[in-house]
């Protein structure tokens, strides 16, 4: 099954649900970063939230989620946009922590800290809002974020199932948001359904699709708004790294040239390397001087 998300509304547009299947992009993240299972689950869950939140933006707007926390994962960062493109990385990819039950202990891997969500709305400045992590298990943390920072009562369910051979076999999730005007009756019904919903990974293992997830929460009478493919995609380029190097300034670039004769940079998101040799560094120094 290819990765995609589905947006829907229900109950006279007073409830919004976006659900996604993200196994492919989570598995790509795992191979790109050599993630161990708990790191793969943590990043996969945030990539899933990131993909869904990205789809809620408009046009060329972009979203960056940064989790700054004290666990062995050493934080993580993801970016997404309205085209279904997501990417991300963790501070430490080699984290494997389990509960006694054998389930991956994402909460301990992430630790305590904060979620920072930066929206680049392409109008002057960017906007960042933050909220404290609740459990580090990601779903509850983002539900709290939406409710506390964006004042939108929300429920978030995300799950990543990593097989014993360390590959990501299932991944996906949903965000449900209650809009103004939602009746108490609807709210109670949605709360009951979410409280009794099996874990997302169990549903995905049973073959439940994003449409199926929406039906579990909103019932069969939802209105489908949009379906969008999702991808792990990095838009890094040599030009972007050149701009970054130029911003170091003449002095630092000259030092790099004299000490090493070349600079090799690697993209945090996709691992692609860019090498700047002696000639290229001279050009960059000239550009920095200009
Ligand atoms: Zn890249």
XYZ file of N, CA and C and ligand atoms in Angstrom:
871
model
N 0.847 -1.203 0.000
C 0.000 0.000 0.000
C 0.883 1.255 0.000
N 0.645 2.131 -0.947
C 1.389 3.389 -1.015
C 0.969 4.313 0.128
N 1.886 5.196 0.531
C 1.559 6.145 1.600
C 0.595 7.219 1.092
N -0.412 7.501 1.868
C -1.315 8.599 1.520
C -2.089 9.046 2.745
N -2.687 10.219 2.620
C -3.568 10.663 3.693
C -4.915 11.053 3.132
N -5.889 11.024 4.013
C -7.266 11.348 3.640
C -7.784 12.385 4.619
N -8.376 13.449 4.057
C -8.994 14.477 4.894
C -10.502 14.331 4.804
N -11.147 14.466 5.938
C -12.603 14.350 5.933
C -13.214 15.254 6.992
N -14.489 15.561 6.811
C -15.243 16.240 7.867
C -16.476 15.395 8.170
N -17.024 15.623 9.350
C -18.229 14.895 9.739
C -19.039 15.765 10.689
N -20.238 15.325 10.982
C -21.128 16.044 11.899
C -21.254 17.521 11.506
N -21.751 17.751 10.300
C -21.949 19.124 9.802
C -20.696 19.979 9.880
N -19.582 19.388 9.499
C -18.295 20.090 9.466
C -17.797 20.533 10.839
N -18.367 20.009 11.913
C -17.881 20.403 13.239
C -16.766 19.486 13.729
N -16.500 18.419 12.968
C -15.401 17.523 13.318
C -14.546 17.319 12.077
N -13.240 17.507 12.251
C -12.314 17.311 11.140
C -11.416 16.121 11.478
N -11.269 15.206 10.536
C -10.387 14.047 10.749
C -9.440 13.926 9.563
N -8.154 13.794 9.852
C -7.183 13.482 8.805
C -6.475 12.201 9.235
N -6.439 11.214 8.356
C -5.791 9.942 8.688
C -4.796 9.589 7.591
N -3.741 8.871 7.979
C -2.675 8.592 7.015
C -2.091 7.207 7.209
N -1.589 6.655 6.127
C -0.756 5.458 6.207
C 0.635 5.870 5.737
N 1.662 5.529 6.521
C 2.993 6.114 6.304
C 4.125 5.082 6.375
N 3.806 3.813 6.144
C 4.835 2.771 6.278
C 6.042 3.044 5.374
N 5.782 3.430 4.132
C 6.870 3.616 3.171
C 7.827 4.718 3.582
N 7.278 5.855 3.986
C 8.167 6.970 4.337
C 8.888 6.705 5.652
N 8.240 5.968 6.562
C 8.912 5.615 7.823
C 10.041 4.620 7.566
N 9.820 3.691 6.641
C 10.863 2.720 6.303
C 12.018 3.423 5.580
N 11.700 4.404 4.737
C 12.762 5.183 4.091
C 13.599 5.903 5.144
N 12.921 6.534 6.112
C 13.643 7.233 7.187
C 14.549 6.252 7.929
N 14.040 5.044 8.165
C 14.839 4.045 8.891
C 16.121 3.706 8.130
N 16.003 3.476 6.822
C 17.189 3.084 6.056
C 18.143 4.270 5.868
N 17.597 5.467 5.634
C 18.451 6.651 5.447
C 19.303 6.903 6.689
N 18.692 6.746 7.871
C 19.383 7.112 9.116
C 19.902 5.922 9.917
N 19.728 4.696 9.401
C 20.110 3.499 10.149
C 19.488 3.518 11.548
N 18.170 3.748 11.594
C 17.476 3.864 12.879
C 17.297 2.493 13.519
N 17.570 2.412 14.815
C 17.231 1.221 15.576
C 15.738 1.303 15.910
N 15.131 0.174 16.311
C 13.663 0.139 16.387
C 12.986 1.269 17.168
N 13.464 1.606 18.369
C 12.738 2.629 19.132
C 12.904 4.005 18.486
N 14.076 4.249 17.907
C 14.291 5.508 17.187
C 13.405 5.552 15.942
N 13.257 4.404 15.269
C 12.411 4.336 14.069
C 10.955 4.609 14.430
N 10.518 4.061 15.578
C 9.132 4.271 16.007
C 8.904 5.736 16.375
N 9.857 6.327 17.098
C 9.705 7.721 17.532
C 9.676 8.664 16.330
N 10.660 8.525 15.449
C 10.698 9.421 14.291
C 9.497 9.156 13.382
N 9.135 7.883 13.212
C 7.992 7.535 12.371
C 6.700 8.164 12.872
N 6.513 8.132 14.190
C 5.297 8.749 14.746
C 5.280 10.251 14.474
N 6.428 10.907 14.665
C 6.456 12.364 14.447
C 6.339 12.691 12.953
N 6.947 11.866 12.096
C 6.802 12.089 10.649
C 5.330 11.980 10.240
N 4.616 11.058 10.874
C 3.192 10.879 10.561
C 2.388 12.110 10.981
N 2.634 12.591 12.205
C 1.965 13.821 12.663
C 2.336 14.975 11.735
N 3.623 15.026 11.374
C 4.139 16.097 10.532
C 3.445 16.109 9.162
N 3.283 14.926 8.577
C 2.612 14.824 7.271
C 1.178 15.332 7.372
N 0.495 14.931 8.448
C -0.908 15.341 8.616
C -0.999 16.852 8.853
N -0.130 17.375 9.726
C -0.171 18.817 10.005
C 0.217 19.627 8.771
N 1.161 19.106 7.984
C 1.556 19.791 6.752
C 0.375 19.935 5.806
N -0.466 18.915 5.773
C -1.619 18.935 4.860
C -2.671 19.950 5.292
N -2.552 20.448 6.531
C -3.521 21.431 7.021
C -3.101 22.861 6.675
N -1.881 23.011 6.120
C -1.408 24.343 5.737
C -1.940 24.711 4.352
N -1.540 25.904 3.887
C -1.986 26.352 2.566
C -0.792 26.605 1.643
N -0.992 26.368 0.370
C -0.049 26.725 -0.696
C 1.403 26.374 -0.382
N 2.266 27.421 -0.328
C 3.707 27.181 -0.174
C 4.147 27.173 1.287
N 3.192 27.149 2.213
C 3.549 27.171 3.629
C 4.258 25.876 4.025
N 5.142 25.995 5.022
C 5.867 24.808 5.491
C 5.822 24.728 7.015
N 6.111 23.540 7.499
C 6.010 23.272 8.930
C 7.282 22.583 9.415
N 7.794 23.036 10.546
C 8.925 22.360 11.175
C 8.523 21.969 12.590
N 8.706 20.708 12.920
C 8.458 20.251 14.289
C 9.809 19.905 14.899
N 10.080 20.506 16.050
C 11.324 20.193 16.739
C 10.966 19.688 18.128
N 11.488 18.544 18.483
C 11.292 18.044 19.839
C 12.633 18.112 20.534
N 12.629 18.925 21.586
C 13.842 19.171 22.343
C 13.639 18.468 23.684
N 14.377 17.379 23.908
C 14.103 16.590 25.106
C 15.370 15.902 25.601
N 15.290 15.382 26.849
C 16.498 14.892 27.513
C 16.718 13.381 27.394
N 15.897 12.683 26.604
C 16.057 11.231 26.465
C 17.223 10.865 25.563
N 17.564 9.557 25.499
C 18.709 9.102 24.696
C 18.579 9.380 23.196
N 17.366 9.642 22.731
C 17.166 9.980 21.322
C 17.780 11.340 20.979
N 18.011 12.148 22.010
C 18.607 13.484 21.871
C 17.811 14.385 20.922
N 16.504 14.304 21.018
C 15.650 15.202 20.247
C 15.476 14.769 18.804
N 14.535 15.409 18.125
C 14.339 15.121 16.711
C 13.706 16.309 16.012
N 13.786 16.277 14.698
C 13.284 17.386 13.900
C 12.665 16.856 12.615
N 11.512 17.399 12.251
C 10.895 17.015 10.976
C 10.425 18.274 10.247
N 10.315 18.172 8.926
C 9.687 19.253 8.165
C 8.652 18.639 7.227
N 7.659 19.446 6.878
C 6.634 18.965 5.947
C 6.033 20.151 5.211
N 5.253 19.829 4.181
C 4.619 20.892 3.400
C 3.252 20.425 2.915
N 2.647 21.227 2.047
C 1.287 20.911 1.582
C 1.286 19.925 0.418
N 2.476 19.530 -0.034
C 2.562 18.589 -1.153
C 2.774 17.151 -0.686
N 2.637 16.934 0.615
C 2.792 15.575 1.132
C 4.236 15.135 1.247
N 5.159 16.095 1.263
C 6.582 15.768 1.384
C 7.030 15.963 2.834
N 7.624 14.922 3.400
C 8.130 15.012 4.767
C 9.559 14.496 4.822
N 10.279 14.941 5.838
C 11.638 14.457 6.075
C 11.959 14.742 7.535
N 12.983 14.082 8.061
C 13.314 14.326 9.462
C 14.552 13.572 9.879
N 15.015 13.860 11.085
C 16.146 13.123 11.647
C 16.087 13.175 13.166
N 16.828 12.264 13.788
C 16.902 12.233 15.253
C 18.331 12.557 15.673
N 18.492 12.982 16.931
C 19.836 13.287 17.433
C 20.699 12.036 17.509
N 20.097 10.929 17.946
C 20.833 9.673 18.085
C 19.995 8.535 17.500
N 20.401 7.998 16.351
C 19.576 6.974 15.689
C 19.621 5.602 16.362
N 20.628 5.365 17.204
C 20.822 4.016 17.741
C 20.211 3.864 19.131
N 18.866 3.913 19.166
C 18.162 3.760 20.436
C 17.213 2.569 20.340
N 17.359 1.649 21.287
C 16.488 0.478 21.369
C 16.081 0.311 22.825
N 14.860 0.707 23.158
C 14.350 0.583 24.524
C 12.974 -0.057 24.452
N 12.736 -1.037 25.326
C 11.450 -1.732 25.313
C 10.820 -1.733 26.697
N 9.485 -1.795 26.719
C 8.779 -2.083 27.970
C 8.937 -3.576 28.247
N 8.584 -3.997 29.456
C 8.646 -5.427 29.789
C 7.795 -6.256 28.830
N 6.715 -5.640 28.326
C 5.816 -6.342 27.404
C 6.460 -6.589 26.043
N 7.601 -5.950 25.792
C 8.244 -6.084 24.492
C 7.939 -4.906 23.578
N 6.922 -4.093 23.956
C 6.602 -2.922 23.125
C 7.729 -1.899 23.212
N 7.914 -1.171 22.126
C 8.987 -0.179 22.080
C 8.658 0.990 23.010
N 9.614 1.363 23.832
C 9.384 2.420 24.814
C 9.800 3.781 24.251
N 8.904 4.329 23.441
C 9.184 5.610 22.789
C 9.267 6.735 23.826
N 8.406 6.661 24.846
C 8.388 7.710 25.872
C 9.733 7.876 26.557
N 10.362 6.760 26.898
C 11.666 6.832 27.566
C 12.746 7.293 26.583
N 12.632 6.847 25.331
C 13.621 7.240 24.321
C 13.583 8.747 24.079
N 12.362 9.304 24.056
C 12.223 10.746 23.812
C 12.594 11.533 25.068
N 12.052 11.127 26.220
C 12.347 11.813 27.476
C 11.421 12.982 27.735
N 11.842 13.887 28.622
C 11.036 15.064 28.959
C 11.561 16.266 28.205
N 10.651 17.144 27.862
C 11.090 18.341 27.146
C 9.930 19.047 26.494
N 10.183 19.585 25.317
C 9.192 20.429 24.659
C 9.016 20.095 23.189
N 7.808 20.376 22.702
C 7.523 20.365 21.265
C 7.558 21.823 20.814
N 8.272 22.093 19.741
C 8.227 23.429 19.138
C 7.720 23.268 17.709
N 6.641 23.931 17.392
C 6.089 23.858 16.040
C 6.258 25.213 15.374
N 7.006 25.240 14.273
C 7.222 26.493 13.554
C 6.500 26.422 12.221
N 5.621 27.391 11.997
C 4.914 27.464 10.721
C 5.473 28.633 9.930
N 5.964 28.319 8.733
C 6.374 29.386 7.834
C 5.189 29.657 6.923
N 4.449 30.716 7.267
C 3.209 31.003 6.545
C 3.454 31.856 5.305
N 4.742 32.111 5.017
C 5.143 32.887 3.834
C 4.567 34.299 3.864
N 4.326 34.808 5.048
C 3.989 36.218 5.218
C 4.917 36.752 6.306
N 5.881 37.518 5.919
C 6.883 38.051 6.842
C 7.496 36.957 7.709
N 7.212 36.984 9.008
C 7.918 36.105 9.936
C 7.336 34.699 9.994
N 8.093 33.839 10.665
C 7.562 32.515 10.965
C 6.909 32.579 12.351
N 6.052 31.616 12.633
C 5.373 31.570 13.924
C 5.734 30.272 14.633
N 6.238 30.394 15.846
C 6.567 29.196 16.607
C 5.709 29.139 17.858
N 5.097 27.990 18.104
C 4.421 27.793 19.380
C 4.931 26.501 19.996
N 4.944 26.475 21.309
C 5.564 25.364 22.018
C 4.646 24.839 23.101
N 4.853 23.582 23.456
C 4.152 23.035 24.616
C 5.010 21.934 25.220
N 4.858 21.697 26.533
C 5.668 20.649 27.166
C 5.213 19.259 26.746
N 6.158 18.349 26.614
C 5.821 16.953 26.340
C 5.055 16.402 27.537
N 4.069 15.537 27.280
C 3.293 14.932 28.363
C 3.857 13.567 28.750
N 4.050 12.705 27.748
C 4.554 11.351 28.018
C 5.747 11.006 27.128
N 5.963 11.786 26.080
C 7.015 11.456 25.117
C 6.586 10.384 24.127
N 5.337 9.901 24.276
C 4.848 8.849 23.368
C 4.288 9.441 22.068
N 4.337 10.735 21.930
C 4.007 11.518 20.731
C 2.508 11.806 20.550
N 1.659 10.788 20.520
C 0.226 11.028 20.301
C -0.350 11.987 21.335
N -0.193 11.642 22.608
C -0.728 12.488 23.690
C -0.037 13.850 23.713
N 1.237 13.850 23.346
C 1.988 15.110 23.367
C 1.421 16.106 22.358
N 1.057 15.596 21.184
C 0.503 16.500 20.170
C -0.955 16.838 20.457
N -1.699 15.925 21.057
C -3.076 16.247 21.461
C -3.026 17.420 22.440
N -2.073 17.356 23.368
C -1.920 18.440 24.343
C -1.485 19.724 23.641
N -0.555 19.587 22.696
C -0.079 20.763 21.947
C -1.247 21.494 21.271
N -2.073 20.742 20.548
C -3.188 21.379 19.825
C -4.147 22.062 20.790
N -4.444 21.376 21.881
C -5.417 21.908 22.823
C -4.849 23.127 23.555
N -3.589 23.025 24.003
C -3.003 24.102 24.810
C -2.497 25.262 23.957
N -1.812 24.955 22.848
C -1.158 26.026 22.085
C -2.019 26.578 20.962
N -2.828 25.735 20.339
C -3.631 26.221 19.219
C -5.109 26.342 19.593
N -5.431 26.012 20.836
C -6.813 26.092 21.334
C -7.799 25.316 20.462
N -7.340 24.185 19.915
C -8.235 23.317 19.148
C -8.276 21.962 19.857
N -9.406 21.643 20.495
C -9.492 20.333 21.156
C -9.256 19.225 20.132
N -8.279 18.358 20.410
C -7.861 17.369 19.421
C -7.509 16.047 20.074
N -7.596 14.997 19.286
C -7.049 13.707 19.698
C -6.098 13.268 18.595
N -4.978 12.686 18.996
C -3.975 12.265 18.023
C -3.616 10.816 18.306
N -3.696 9.976 17.294
C -3.284 8.581 17.443
C -2.264 8.256 16.366
N -1.080 7.807 16.776
C -0.067 7.425 15.787
C 0.585 6.125 16.228
N 0.971 5.320 15.256
C 1.610 4.056 15.597
C 2.574 3.616 14.512
N 3.678 3.008 14.958
C 4.671 2.466 14.023
C 5.015 1.072 14.524
N 4.860 0.067 13.667
C 5.207 -1.293 14.071
C 6.494 -1.716 13.384
N 7.498 -2.037 14.219
C 8.801 -2.444 13.693
C 8.934 -3.956 13.862
N 9.228 -4.637 12.768
C 9.349 -6.101 12.757
C 10.662 -6.517 13.426
N 10.791 -7.798 13.771
C 12.003 -8.261 14.463
C 13.254 -8.122 13.587
N 13.076 -8.026 12.262
C 14.243 -7.784 11.404
C 14.540 -6.284 11.301
N 13.891 -5.489 12.171
C 14.095 -4.039 12.278
C 13.448 -3.203 11.175
N 12.742 -3.824 10.242
C 12.079 -3.026 9.214
C 10.731 -2.522 9.727
N 10.319 -1.361 9.220
C 9.012 -0.810 9.588
C 7.949 -1.514 8.740
N 7.043 -2.236 9.405
C 6.028 -3.013 8.683
C 4.708 -2.269 8.538
N 4.368 -1.474 9.545
C 3.116 -0.723 9.510
C 3.347 0.626 10.166
N 2.729 1.657 9.619
C 2.816 2.973 10.257
C 1.658 3.826 9.769
N 1.194 4.685 10.650
C 0.098 5.569 10.265
C -0.494 6.245 11.475
N -1.597 6.934 11.247
C -2.234 7.600 12.379
C -3.323 8.549 11.942
N -3.818 9.292 12.925
C -4.906 10.232 12.638
C -4.836 11.420 13.586
N -5.420 12.513 13.156
C -5.676 13.655 14.034
C -7.157 13.992 13.892
N -7.843 14.073 15.010
C -9.260 14.480 15.030
C -9.339 15.826 15.712
N -10.042 16.768 15.107
C -10.178 18.083 15.719
C -11.637 18.496 15.775
N -11.978 19.107 16.891
C -13.349 19.544 17.098
C -13.426 21.039 16.819
N -14.308 21.404 15.911
C -14.440 22.805 15.500
C -15.502 23.495 16.360
N -15.465 24.836 16.379
C -16.503 25.555 17.125
C -17.883 25.160 16.596
N -18.851 25.071 17.484
C -20.208 24.716 17.063
C -20.505 23.238 17.197
N -19.503 22.472 17.599
C -19.717 21.031 17.767
C -20.630 20.799 18.978
N -21.642 19.956 18.804
C -22.588 19.727 19.906
C -21.962 18.851 20.987
N -22.472 18.985 22.203
C -22.008 18.170 23.336
C -22.188 16.687 23.031
N -23.305 16.399 22.364
C -23.642 15.022 22.014
C -22.564 14.412 21.107
N -22.182 15.184 20.069
C -21.155 14.721 19.136
C -19.826 14.546 19.853
N -19.504 15.530 20.677
C -18.243 15.497 21.415
C -18.151 14.237 22.274
N -19.227 13.943 22.981
C -19.263 12.752 23.840
C -19.092 11.484 23.013
N -19.778 11.447 21.872
C -19.705 10.275 20.997
C -18.276 10.056 20.495
N -17.644 11.145 20.031
C -16.274 11.056 19.512
C -15.319 10.618 20.626
N -15.494 11.210 21.797
C -14.629 10.856 22.932
C -14.755 9.373 23.268
N -15.985 8.874 23.245
C -16.215 7.450 23.542
C -15.541 6.565 22.504
N -15.695 6.943 21.238
C -15.109 6.127 20.169
C -13.587 6.098 20.274
N -12.989 7.251 20.596
C -11.529 7.300 20.690
C -11.045 6.523 21.915
N -11.809 6.627 23.008
C -11.425 5.913 24.235
C -11.434 4.401 24.024
N -12.313 3.924 23.146
C -12.426 2.474 22.949
C -11.718 1.996 21.680
N -11.051 2.931 21.000
C -10.350 2.570 19.760
C -9.122 1.706 20.087
N -8.943 0.581 19.394
C -7.728 -0.211 19.622
C -6.495 0.606 19.224
N -5.305 0.210 19.699
C -4.099 0.934 19.285
C -3.997 0.995 17.754
N -3.500 2.124 17.251
C -3.417 2.334 15.798
C -2.651 1.203 15.108
N -1.542 0.758 15.727
C -0.754 -0.308 15.080
C -1.580 -1.590 14.932
N -2.444 -1.887 15.929
C -3.290 -3.083 15.819
C -4.234 -2.954 14.625
N -4.823 -1.764 14.472
C -5.746 -1.540 13.354
C -5.010 -1.660 12.016
N -3.818 -1.069 11.948
C -3.051 -1.118 10.700
C -2.662 -2.553 10.364
N -2.293 -3.319 11.393
C -1.928 -4.730 11.174
C -3.102 -5.517 10.615
N -4.321 -5.116 11.020
C -5.525 -5.787 10.502
C -5.854 -5.337 9.086
N -5.076 -4.377 8.570
C -5.313 -3.917 7.205
C -6.264 -2.737 7.105
N -6.529 -2.082 8.237
C -7.423 -0.918 8.216
C -6.735 0.232 7.465
N -7.444 0.829 6.527
C -6.920 1.920 5.701
C -7.166 3.261 6.403
N -6.589 4.357 5.881
C -6.918 5.678 6.439
C -8.427 5.946 6.422
N -9.099 5.545 5.335
C -10.556 5.722 5.275
C -11.222 4.936 6.405
N -10.681 3.746 6.670
C -11.212 2.910 7.740
C -11.013 3.547 9.107
N -9.839 4.166 9.304
C -9.575 4.860 10.568
C -10.595 5.976 10.773
N -10.855 6.719 9.694
C -11.824 7.821 9.782
C -13.204 7.273 10.151
N -13.587 6.162 9.524
C -14.903 5.572 9.803
C -15.005 5.102 11.255
N -13.891 4.586 11.805
C -13.888 4.161 13.203
C -14.217 5.331 14.125
N -13.760 6.528 13.744
C -13.903 7.696 14.616
C -15.164 8.494 14.294
N -15.387 8.730 12.999
C -16.479 9.633 12.604
C -17.743 8.892 12.187
N -17.681 7.563 12.107
C -18.828 6.825 11.593
C -18.782 6.808 10.077
N -19.754 6.160 9.465
C -19.711 5.978 8.009
C -20.155 7.221 7.239
N -20.748 8.193 7.924
C -21.351 9.311 7.186
C -20.430 10.532 7.085
N -19.132 10.282 6.974
C -18.216 11.417 6.833
C -18.154 11.898 5.385
N -17.681 13.130 5.202
C -17.508 13.681 3.856
C -16.027 13.692 3.522
N -15.659 12.994 2.465
C -14.266 12.944 2.053
C -13.902 14.234 1.316
N -12.860 14.912 1.792
C -12.477 16.187 1.183
C -11.343 16.031 0.185
N -10.361 15.209 0.550
C -9.165 15.153 -0.273
C -8.350 13.910 0.061
N -7.696 13.369 -0.953
C -6.742 12.279 -0.757
C -5.419 12.744 -1.335
N -4.337 12.512 -0.607
C -3.043 13.043 -1.055
C -1.928 12.016 -0.836
N -1.104 11.750 -1.863
C 0.023 10.840 -1.648
C 1.079 11.476 -0.742
N 1.792 10.657 0.016
C 2.834 11.140 0.926
C 4.174 10.526 0.535
N 5.245 11.294 0.714
C 6.584 10.818 0.360
C 7.611 11.310 1.360
N 8.678 10.511 1.536
C 9.865 11.033 2.208
C 10.647 11.753 1.122
N 10.810 13.048 1.268
C 11.454 13.814 0.203
C 12.329 14.912 0.792
N 13.574 14.992 0.319
C 14.461 16.058 0.768
C 14.779 16.951 -0.421
N 14.649 18.258 -0.216
C 14.893 19.187 -1.322
C 16.241 19.890 -1.171
N 17.192 19.219 -0.505
C 18.506 19.855 -0.350
C 19.195 19.936 -1.716
N 20.132 20.867 -1.826
C 20.837 21.054 -3.089
C 22.208 21.642 -2.803
N 23.091 21.529 -3.783
C 24.422 22.105 -3.648
C 24.327 23.616 -3.384
N 23.369 24.278 -4.061
C 23.204 25.729 -3.908
C 22.876 26.092 -2.454
N 22.010 25.281 -1.819
C 21.646 25.576 -0.425
C 22.862 25.465 0.493
N 23.680 24.432 0.255
C 24.877 24.280 1.084
C 25.887 25.392 0.789
N 25.949 25.829 -0.484
C 26.828 26.956 -0.830
C 26.428 28.196 -0.041
N 25.124 28.467 -0.016
C 24.647 29.648 0.725
C 25.015 29.546 2.203
N 24.879 28.334 2.745
C 25.225 28.112 4.153
C 26.697 28.369 4.409
N 27.549 27.886 3.495
C 28.995 28.068 3.655
C 29.375 29.541 3.510
N 28.770 30.211 2.526
C 29.073 31.632 2.316
C 28.749 32.424 3.586
N 27.665 32.018 4.264
C 27.254 32.753 5.467
C 28.255 32.591 6.615
N 29.185 31.625 6.496
C 30.221 31.480 7.528
C 31.170 32.679 7.526
N 31.329 33.294 6.353
C 32.187 34.473 6.256
C 33.583 34.139 5.762
N 34.280 35.182 5.297
C 35.596 35.042 4.662
C 36.609 34.360 5.584
N 36.625 34.799 6.834
C 37.651 34.315 7.758
C 37.563 32.804 7.975
N 36.356 32.341 8.279
C 36.181 30.918 8.566
C 36.409 30.060 7.319
N 35.948 30.568 6.161
C 36.140 29.825 4.910
C 37.628 29.726 4.571
N 38.360 30.817 4.788
C 39.795 30.816 4.511
C 40.503 29.801 5.401
N 40.055 29.748 6.654
C 40.625 28.796 7.606
C 40.382 27.355 7.140
N 39.148 27.090 6.680
C 38.811 25.747 6.183
C 39.673 25.388 4.976
N 39.874 26.368 4.102
C 40.675 26.154 2.893
C 42.126 25.840 3.262
N 42.656 26.613 4.202
C 44.062 26.434 4.574
C 44.289 25.137 5.343
N 43.331 24.783 6.193
C 43.516 23.591 7.025
C 43.282 22.290 6.268
N 42.195 22.240 5.495
C 41.815 20.969 4.864
C 41.882 20.991 3.337
N 41.805 22.163 2.749
C 41.827 22.258 1.293
C 40.498 21.912 0.655
N 39.587 21.362 1.449
C 38.249 21.060 0.921
C 37.266 20.968 2.088
N 35.978 21.010 1.757
C 34.944 20.848 2.786
C 33.961 19.795 2.311
N 33.639 18.868 3.207
C 32.616 17.892 2.865
C 31.450 18.074 3.825
N 30.261 18.292 3.268
C 29.083 18.471 4.113
C 28.094 17.350 3.810
N 27.327 16.975 4.819
C 26.305 15.942 4.625
C 24.960 16.489 5.079
N 23.921 16.186 4.313
C 22.576 16.639 4.665
C 22.051 15.811 5.839
N 21.571 16.497 6.886
C 21.016 15.807 8.055
C 19.796 14.970 7.695
N 19.042 15.416 6.696
C 17.758 14.785 6.394
C 17.876 13.554 5.504
N 18.800 13.604 4.519
C 18.833 12.505 3.551
C 20.204 11.855 3.436
N 21.207 12.426 4.108
C 22.535 11.819 4.108
C 23.373 12.126 2.882
N 22.799 12.844 1.919
C 23.551 13.168 0.711
C 24.750 14.053 1.066
N 25.914 13.771 0.445
C 27.094 14.576 0.766
C 27.435 15.510 -0.399
N 27.958 16.655 -0.048
C 28.381 17.650 -1.036
C 29.823 18.018 -0.712
N 30.693 17.898 -1.699
C 32.099 18.208 -1.476
C 32.470 19.506 -2.183
N 33.163 20.371 -1.460
C 33.638 21.629 -2.031
C 35.159 21.588 -2.034
N 35.747 21.510 -3.231
C 37.204 21.395 -3.330
C 37.854 22.778 -3.275
N 39.153 22.778 -3.440
C 39.960 23.998 -3.396
C 39.371 25.126 -4.263
N 39.079 24.808 -5.530
C 38.530 25.814 -6.453
C 37.178 26.330 -5.967
N 36.333 25.382 -5.555
C 34.990 25.758 -5.103
C 35.078 26.665 -3.877
N 36.027 26.362 -2.971
C 36.180 27.186 -1.769
C 36.658 28.597 -2.120
N 37.556 28.685 -3.100
C 37.987 30.018 -3.546
C 36.797 30.822 -4.059
N 35.922 30.155 -4.823
C 34.724 30.829 -5.346
C 33.821 31.298 -4.202
N 33.683 30.432 -3.186
C 32.811 30.777 -2.054
C 33.386 31.953 -1.269
N 34.721 31.965 -1.125
C 35.363 33.075 -0.411
C 35.132 34.381 -1.177
N 35.246 34.296 -2.505
C 34.989 35.483 -3.336
C 33.546 35.950 -3.166
N 32.638 34.985 -3.117
C 31.215 35.325 -2.956
C 30.959 35.936 -1.581
N 31.659 35.409 -0.558
C 31.481 35.930 0.803
C 32.023 37.349 0.910
N 33.061 37.628 0.109
C 33.690 38.953 0.137
C 32.808 39.983 -0.582
N 32.041 39.511 -1.554
C 31.243 40.416 -2.401
C 30.131 41.100 -1.601
Zn 18.957 16.290 1.857
